Short mmCIF file of C-alpha atoms and ligand atoms in Angstrom, two decimals:
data_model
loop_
_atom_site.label_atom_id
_atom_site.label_comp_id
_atom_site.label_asym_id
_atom_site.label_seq_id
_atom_site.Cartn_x
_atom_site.Cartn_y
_atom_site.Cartn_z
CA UNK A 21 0.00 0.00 0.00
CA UNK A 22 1.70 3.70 -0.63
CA UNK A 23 0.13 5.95 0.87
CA UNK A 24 -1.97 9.01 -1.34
CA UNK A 25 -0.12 11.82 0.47
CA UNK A 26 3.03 10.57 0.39
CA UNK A 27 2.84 10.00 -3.35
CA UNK A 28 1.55 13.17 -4.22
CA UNK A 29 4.16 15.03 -2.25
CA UNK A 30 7.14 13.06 -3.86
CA UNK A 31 5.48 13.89 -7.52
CA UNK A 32 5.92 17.42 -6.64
CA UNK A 33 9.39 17.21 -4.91
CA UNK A 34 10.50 15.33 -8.60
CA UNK A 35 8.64 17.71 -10.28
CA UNK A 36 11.11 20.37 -8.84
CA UNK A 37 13.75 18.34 -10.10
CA UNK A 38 12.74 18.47 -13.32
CA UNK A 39 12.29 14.54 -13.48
CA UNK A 40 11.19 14.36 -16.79
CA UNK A 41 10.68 11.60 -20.16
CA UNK A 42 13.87 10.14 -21.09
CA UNK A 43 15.55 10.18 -17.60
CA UNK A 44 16.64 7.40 -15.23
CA UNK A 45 16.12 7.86 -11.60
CA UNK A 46 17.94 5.36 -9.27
CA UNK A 47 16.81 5.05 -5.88
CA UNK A 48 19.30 4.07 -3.12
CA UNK A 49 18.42 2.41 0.18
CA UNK A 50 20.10 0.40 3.02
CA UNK A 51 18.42 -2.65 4.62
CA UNK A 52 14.77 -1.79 5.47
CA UNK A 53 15.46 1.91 6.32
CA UNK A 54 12.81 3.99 4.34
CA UNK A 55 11.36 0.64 2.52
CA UNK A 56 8.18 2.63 2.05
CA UNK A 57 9.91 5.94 0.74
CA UNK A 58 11.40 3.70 -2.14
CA UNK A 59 8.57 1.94 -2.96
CA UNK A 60 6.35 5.72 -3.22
CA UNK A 61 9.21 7.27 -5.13
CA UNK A 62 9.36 3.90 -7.59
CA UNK A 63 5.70 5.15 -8.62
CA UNK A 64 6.41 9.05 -8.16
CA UNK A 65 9.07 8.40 -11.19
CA UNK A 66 6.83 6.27 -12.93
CA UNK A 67 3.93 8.75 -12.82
CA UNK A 68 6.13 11.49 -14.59
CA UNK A 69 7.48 9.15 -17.42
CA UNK A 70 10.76 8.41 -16.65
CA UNK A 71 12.76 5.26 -15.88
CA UNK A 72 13.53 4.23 -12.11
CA UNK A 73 15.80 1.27 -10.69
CA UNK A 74 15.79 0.92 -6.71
CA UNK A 75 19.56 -0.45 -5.14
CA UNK A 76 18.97 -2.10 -2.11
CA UNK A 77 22.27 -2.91 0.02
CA UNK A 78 23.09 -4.18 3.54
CA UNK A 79 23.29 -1.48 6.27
CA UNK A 80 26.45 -1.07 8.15
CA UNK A 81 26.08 -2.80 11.72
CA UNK A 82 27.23 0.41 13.60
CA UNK A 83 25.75 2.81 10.73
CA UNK A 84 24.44 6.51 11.90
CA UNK A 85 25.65 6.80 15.49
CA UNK A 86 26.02 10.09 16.05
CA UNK A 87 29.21 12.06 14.76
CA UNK A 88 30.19 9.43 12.43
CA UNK A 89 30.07 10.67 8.82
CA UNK A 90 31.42 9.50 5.51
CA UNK A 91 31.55 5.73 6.07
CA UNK A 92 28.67 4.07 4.21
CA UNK A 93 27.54 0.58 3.44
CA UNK A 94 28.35 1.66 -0.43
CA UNK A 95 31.97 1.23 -0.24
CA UNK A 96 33.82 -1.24 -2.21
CA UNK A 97 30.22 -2.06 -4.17
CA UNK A 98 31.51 -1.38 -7.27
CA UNK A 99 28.88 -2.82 -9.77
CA UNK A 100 25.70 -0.51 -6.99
CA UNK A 101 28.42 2.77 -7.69
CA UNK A 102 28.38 2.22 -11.46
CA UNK A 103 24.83 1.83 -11.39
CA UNK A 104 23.66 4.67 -9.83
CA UNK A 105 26.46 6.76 -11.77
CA UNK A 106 24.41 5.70 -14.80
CA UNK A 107 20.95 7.93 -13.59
CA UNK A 108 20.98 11.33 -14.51
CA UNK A 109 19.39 11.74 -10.45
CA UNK A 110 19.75 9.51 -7.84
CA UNK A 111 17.27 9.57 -4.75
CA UNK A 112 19.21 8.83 -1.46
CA UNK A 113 17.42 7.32 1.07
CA UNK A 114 20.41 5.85 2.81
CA UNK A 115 22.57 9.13 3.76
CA UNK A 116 25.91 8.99 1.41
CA UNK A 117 26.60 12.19 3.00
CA UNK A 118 30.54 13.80 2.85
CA UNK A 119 31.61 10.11 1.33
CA UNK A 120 33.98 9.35 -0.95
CA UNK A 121 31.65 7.27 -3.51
CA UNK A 122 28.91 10.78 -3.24
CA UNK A 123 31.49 12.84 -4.53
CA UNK A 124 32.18 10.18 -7.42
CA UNK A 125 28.87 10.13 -8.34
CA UNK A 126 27.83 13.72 -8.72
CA UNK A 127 31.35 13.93 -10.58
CA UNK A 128 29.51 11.81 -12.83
CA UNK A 129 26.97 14.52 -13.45
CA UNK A 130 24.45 12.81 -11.53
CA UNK A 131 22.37 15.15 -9.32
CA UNK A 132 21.51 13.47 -6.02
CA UNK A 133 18.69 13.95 -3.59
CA UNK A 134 18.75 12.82 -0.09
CA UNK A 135 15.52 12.23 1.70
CA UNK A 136 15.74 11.25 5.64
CA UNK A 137 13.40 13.32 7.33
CA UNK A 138 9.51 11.96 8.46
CA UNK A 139 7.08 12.61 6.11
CA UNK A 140 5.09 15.41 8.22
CA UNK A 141 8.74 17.70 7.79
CA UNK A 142 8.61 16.84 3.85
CA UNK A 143 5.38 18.80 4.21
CA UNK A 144 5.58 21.68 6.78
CA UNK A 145 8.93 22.18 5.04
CA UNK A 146 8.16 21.31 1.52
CA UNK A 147 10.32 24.30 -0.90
CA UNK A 148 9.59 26.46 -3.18
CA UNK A 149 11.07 27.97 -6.03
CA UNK A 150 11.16 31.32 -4.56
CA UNK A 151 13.44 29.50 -1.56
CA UNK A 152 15.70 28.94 -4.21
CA UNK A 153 16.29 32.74 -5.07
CA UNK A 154 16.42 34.02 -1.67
CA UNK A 155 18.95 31.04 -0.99
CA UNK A 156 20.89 31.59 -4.31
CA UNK A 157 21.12 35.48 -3.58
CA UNK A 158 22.49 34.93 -0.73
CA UNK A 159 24.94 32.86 -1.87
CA UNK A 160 25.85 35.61 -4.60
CA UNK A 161 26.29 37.98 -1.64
CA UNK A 162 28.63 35.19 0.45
CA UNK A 163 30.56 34.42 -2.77
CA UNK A 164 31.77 38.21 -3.30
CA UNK A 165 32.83 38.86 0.63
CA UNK A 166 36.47 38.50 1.32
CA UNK A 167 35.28 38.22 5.50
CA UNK A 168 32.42 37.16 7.49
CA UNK A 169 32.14 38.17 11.04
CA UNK A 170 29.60 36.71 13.66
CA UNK A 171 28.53 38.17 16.90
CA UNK A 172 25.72 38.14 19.57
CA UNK A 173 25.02 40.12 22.59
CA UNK A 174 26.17 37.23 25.00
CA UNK A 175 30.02 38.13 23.87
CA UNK A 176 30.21 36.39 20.65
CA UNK A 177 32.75 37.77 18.15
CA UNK A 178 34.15 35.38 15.10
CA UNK A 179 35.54 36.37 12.68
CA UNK A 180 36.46 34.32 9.17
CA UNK A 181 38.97 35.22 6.40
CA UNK A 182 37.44 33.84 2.91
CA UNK A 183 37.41 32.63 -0.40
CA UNK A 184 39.64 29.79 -0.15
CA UNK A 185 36.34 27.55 -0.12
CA UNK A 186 33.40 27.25 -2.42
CA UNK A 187 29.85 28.32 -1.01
CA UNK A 188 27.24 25.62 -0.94
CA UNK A 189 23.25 26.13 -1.30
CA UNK A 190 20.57 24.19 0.08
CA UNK A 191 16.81 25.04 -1.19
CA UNK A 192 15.71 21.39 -0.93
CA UNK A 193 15.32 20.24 -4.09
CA UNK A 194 17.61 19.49 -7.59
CA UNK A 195 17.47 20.28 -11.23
CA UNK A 196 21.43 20.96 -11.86
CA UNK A 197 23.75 17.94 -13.14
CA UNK A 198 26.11 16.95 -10.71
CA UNK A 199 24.46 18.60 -7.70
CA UNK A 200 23.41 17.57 -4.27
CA UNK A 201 20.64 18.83 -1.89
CA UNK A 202 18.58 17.39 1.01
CA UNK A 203 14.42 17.30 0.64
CA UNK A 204 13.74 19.80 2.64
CA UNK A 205 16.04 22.54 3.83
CA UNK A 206 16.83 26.09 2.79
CA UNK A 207 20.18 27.29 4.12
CA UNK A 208 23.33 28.18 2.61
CA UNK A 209 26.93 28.42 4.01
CA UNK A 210 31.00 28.16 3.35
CA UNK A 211 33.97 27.41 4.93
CA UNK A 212 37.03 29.86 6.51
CA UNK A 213 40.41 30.35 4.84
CA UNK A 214 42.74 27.47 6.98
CA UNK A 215 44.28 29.62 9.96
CA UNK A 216 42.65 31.90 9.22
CA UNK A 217 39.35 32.11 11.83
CA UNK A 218 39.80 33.52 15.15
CA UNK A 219 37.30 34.75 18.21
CA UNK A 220 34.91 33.75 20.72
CA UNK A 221 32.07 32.33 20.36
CA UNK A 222 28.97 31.96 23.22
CA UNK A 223 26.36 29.23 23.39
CA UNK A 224 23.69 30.48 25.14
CA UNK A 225 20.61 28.72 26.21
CA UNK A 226 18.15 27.64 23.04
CA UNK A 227 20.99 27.03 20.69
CA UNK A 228 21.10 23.62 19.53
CA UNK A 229 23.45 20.74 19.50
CA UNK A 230 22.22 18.66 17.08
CA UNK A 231 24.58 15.49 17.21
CA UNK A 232 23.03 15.45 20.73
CA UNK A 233 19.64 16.22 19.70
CA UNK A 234 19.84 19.19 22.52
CA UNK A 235 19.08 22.49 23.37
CA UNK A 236 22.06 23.87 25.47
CA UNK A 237 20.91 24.77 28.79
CA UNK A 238 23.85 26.43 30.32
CA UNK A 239 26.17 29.21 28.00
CA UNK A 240 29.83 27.89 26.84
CA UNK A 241 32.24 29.47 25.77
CA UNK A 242 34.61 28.49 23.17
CA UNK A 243 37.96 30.51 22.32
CA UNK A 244 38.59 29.94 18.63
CA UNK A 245 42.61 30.71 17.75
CA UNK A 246 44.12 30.12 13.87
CA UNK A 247 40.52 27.82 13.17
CA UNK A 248 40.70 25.43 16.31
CA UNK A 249 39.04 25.76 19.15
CA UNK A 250 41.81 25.63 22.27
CA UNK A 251 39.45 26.40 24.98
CA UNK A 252 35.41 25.32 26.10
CA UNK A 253 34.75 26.63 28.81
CA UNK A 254 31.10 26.84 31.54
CA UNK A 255 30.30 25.86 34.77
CA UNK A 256 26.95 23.86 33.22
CA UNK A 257 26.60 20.48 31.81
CA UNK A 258 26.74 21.76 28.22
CA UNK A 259 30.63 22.50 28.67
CA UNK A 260 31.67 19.22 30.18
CA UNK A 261 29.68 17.16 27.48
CA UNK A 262 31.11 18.83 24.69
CA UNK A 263 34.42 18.86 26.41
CA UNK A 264 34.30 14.65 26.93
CA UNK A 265 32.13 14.35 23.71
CA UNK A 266 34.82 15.61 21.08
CA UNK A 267 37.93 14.96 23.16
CA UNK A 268 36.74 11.02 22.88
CA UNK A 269 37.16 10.81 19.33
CA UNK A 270 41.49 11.20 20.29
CA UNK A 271 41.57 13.31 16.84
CA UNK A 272 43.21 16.90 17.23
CA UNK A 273 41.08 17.80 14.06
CA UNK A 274 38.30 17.27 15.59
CA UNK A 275 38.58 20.83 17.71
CA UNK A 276 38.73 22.61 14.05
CA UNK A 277 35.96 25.20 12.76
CA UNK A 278 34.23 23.56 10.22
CA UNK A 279 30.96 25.71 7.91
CA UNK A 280 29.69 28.56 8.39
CA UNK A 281 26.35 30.06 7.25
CA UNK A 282 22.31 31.13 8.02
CA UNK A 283 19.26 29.46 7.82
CA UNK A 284 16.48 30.89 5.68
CA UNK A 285 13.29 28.48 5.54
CA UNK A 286 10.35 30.51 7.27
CA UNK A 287 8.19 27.45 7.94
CA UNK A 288 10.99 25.43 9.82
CA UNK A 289 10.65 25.43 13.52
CA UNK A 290 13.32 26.40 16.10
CA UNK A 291 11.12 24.53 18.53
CA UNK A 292 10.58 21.55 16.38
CA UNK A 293 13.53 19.03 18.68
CA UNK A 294 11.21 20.25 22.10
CA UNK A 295 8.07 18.69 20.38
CA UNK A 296 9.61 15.71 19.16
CA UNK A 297 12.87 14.57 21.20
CA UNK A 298 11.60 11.34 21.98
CA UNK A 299 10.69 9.92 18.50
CA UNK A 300 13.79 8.19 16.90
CA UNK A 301 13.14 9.04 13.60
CA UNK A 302 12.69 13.07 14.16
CA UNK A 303 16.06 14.47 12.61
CA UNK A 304 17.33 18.02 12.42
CA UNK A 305 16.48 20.11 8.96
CA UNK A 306 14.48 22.19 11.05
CA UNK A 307 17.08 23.03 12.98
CA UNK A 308 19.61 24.02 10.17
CA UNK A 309 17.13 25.78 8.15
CA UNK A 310 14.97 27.79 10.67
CA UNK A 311 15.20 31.42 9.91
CA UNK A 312 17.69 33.51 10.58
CA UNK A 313 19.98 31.13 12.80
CA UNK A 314 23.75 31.36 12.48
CA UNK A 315 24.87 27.96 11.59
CA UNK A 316 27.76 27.44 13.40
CA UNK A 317 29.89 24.22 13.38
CA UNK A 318 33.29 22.38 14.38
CA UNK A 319 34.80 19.39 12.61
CA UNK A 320 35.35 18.34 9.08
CA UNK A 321 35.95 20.61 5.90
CA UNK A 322 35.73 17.53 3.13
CA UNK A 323 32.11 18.26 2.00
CA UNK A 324 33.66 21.99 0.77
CA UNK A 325 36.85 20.34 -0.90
CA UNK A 326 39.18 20.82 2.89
CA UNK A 327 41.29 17.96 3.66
CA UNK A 328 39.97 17.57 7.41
CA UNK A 329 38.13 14.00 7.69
CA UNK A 330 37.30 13.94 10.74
CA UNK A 331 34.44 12.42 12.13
CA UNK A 332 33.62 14.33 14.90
CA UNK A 333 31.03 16.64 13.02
CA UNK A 334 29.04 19.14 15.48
CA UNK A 335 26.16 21.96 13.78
CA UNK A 336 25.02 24.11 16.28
CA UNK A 337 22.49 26.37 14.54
CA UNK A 338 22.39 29.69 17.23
CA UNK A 339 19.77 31.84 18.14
CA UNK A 340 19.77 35.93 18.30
CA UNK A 341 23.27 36.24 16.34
CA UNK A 342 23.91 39.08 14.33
CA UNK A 343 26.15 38.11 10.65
CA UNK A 344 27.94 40.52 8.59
CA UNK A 345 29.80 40.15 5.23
CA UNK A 346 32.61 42.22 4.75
CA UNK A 347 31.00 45.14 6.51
CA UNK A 348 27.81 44.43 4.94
CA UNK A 349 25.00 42.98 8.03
CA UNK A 350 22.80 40.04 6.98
CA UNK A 351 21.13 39.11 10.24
CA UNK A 352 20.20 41.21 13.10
CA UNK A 353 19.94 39.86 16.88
CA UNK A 354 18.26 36.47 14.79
CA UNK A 355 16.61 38.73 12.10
CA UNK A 356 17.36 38.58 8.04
CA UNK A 357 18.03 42.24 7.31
CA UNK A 358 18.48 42.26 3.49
CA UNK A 359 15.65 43.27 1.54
CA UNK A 360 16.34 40.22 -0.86
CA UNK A 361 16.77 37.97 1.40
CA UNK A 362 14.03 38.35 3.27
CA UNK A 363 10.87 35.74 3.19
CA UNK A 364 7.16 37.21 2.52
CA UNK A 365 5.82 38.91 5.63
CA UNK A 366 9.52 38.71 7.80
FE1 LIG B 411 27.26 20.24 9.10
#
């Protein structure tokens, strides 16, 4: 049985895509993870007259936990990489997220969409084409600026030297060969020059760890010198976790500054973990996307073409931070500022 809703809301996300007569769509999934995603989009492709394959392969026994990134079940499966290299999209539904056989495929000129979230996000967070402007004028704006500079009232003050790294858009959906996004988010964001990032930056109560799933509770303060962090310091529980959390993984790289960028999706909801924290399959796009949040992270750099691999990975989207480019602001105490960039009625 697929369910109507379901159906009609994947027709529309492909539609988006441009899925179209003449294409092949292959649909990735691990074990049983998302069985009734695949089996929706199988008839979602159908329905708009192109070809669709599904590839079904084992999960990895210690697949997902939290922080680990870039090791998939799709490694070493050469005939299931050559496959899916052959679609001109590829629907993830397995997470092949910073890994070495994504980066292959959309090389290939395959665009790739991954799909986690519950269906009930799909929906309050379905995009739109006018996401896509807002998101791509921003990047335009983040592109051009040779600094970006965070701060908030709680003592905040970061600043990052660019344009060694590329930006990256999210607007939820794909119609571009070789490109990736995630159904849904709208966000947008780019890495510092190496060495080159240096500040403070304070966690206040509200902002959101989301390896952890958590709203900090108590503020922390991290001292960020030459694009590591050397100090986390707090008197709450926030500071010790993220003290023992990163300092397990034994990696030195794992204290670096990873991306940095702002959410713009209107309909995602800051408050979305509080509602939700005890359903396992609730994930974090609302999170990364909600509006105006400074998405602040530490760890890797390989998803923007850095070297860093590490897999200690942490996004902390924060509330009530003000963003400027160059001396340009984007975001004010939480608030988009830019005429452009601003959603309907914000
Ligand atoms: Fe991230």
């Amino acid at each position: 049985m697929i369910d109507a809703e379901m159906l009609r809301i994947f027709t529309a996300e492909l539609e988006l895509c441009k899925v179209k007569p003449g294409e092949t769509v292959a649909i990735l999934s691990a074990a049983t993870k998302k069985a009734d995603y695949a089996q929706a989009f199988l008839v979602a492709v159908q329905n708009l007259g192109a070809s669709v394959f599904h590839i079904n392969i084992p999960a990895l026994a210690s697949a997902n936990a939290a922080g680990v990134i870039g090791k998939t079940p799709l490694a070493g499966n050469r005939a299931a990489i050559e496959a899916l290299k052959s679609a001109d999209m590829v629907i993830d539904l397995m997470g092949m997220l910073f890994s070495a056989e994504q980066l292959e495929i959309q090389a290939a000129g395959t665009r790739i969409l991954m799909v986690m979230e519950p269906l009930h996000v799909l929906k309050q967070m379905f995009p739109s084409t006018e996401q896509r402007r807002r998101v791509e004028t921003g990047a335009e704006m983040l592109r051009k600026a040779r600094e970006l500079r965070f701060t908030s009232a709680a003592g905040t003050d970061l600043r990052y030297g660019l344009q060694q790294y590329p930006v990256m858009t999210q607007y939820g959906y794909t119609d571009t060969p070789g490109r990736w996004d995630h159904f849904p988010s709208a966000f947008l964001f780019t890495q510092g020059n190496d060495e080159d990032i240096d500040g403070t930056v304070v966690l206040m109560p509200g902002d959101i760890l989301c390896a952890f799933k958590r709203y900090i509770q108590a503020p922390v303060k991290l001292t960020v010198k030459r694009g590591y962090v050397t100090a986390i310091e707090g008197d709450g529980i926030d500071a010790a976790l993220l003290r023992d959390y990163i300092e397990s993984f034994r990696d030195p790289r794992a204290y670096a500054i990873s991306h940095i960028g702002w959410g713009m999706h209107e309909r995602a909801n800051w408050y979305h973990m509080i509602s939700t924290d005890k359903l396992p399959e609730e994930r974090v796009m609302n999170a990364l996307s909600f509006y105006g949040n400074v998405l602040f992270s530490t760890g890797p750099n390989t998803e923007l073409g850095g070297t860093n691999d590490t897999a200690c990975h942490l996004d902390i989207p924060m509330r009530n931070c003000s963003l400027f480019l160059d001396n340009q602001q984007i975001v004010d105490a939480g608030r988009i500022v830019v005429p452009e960039l601003q959603a309907a009625g914000r």
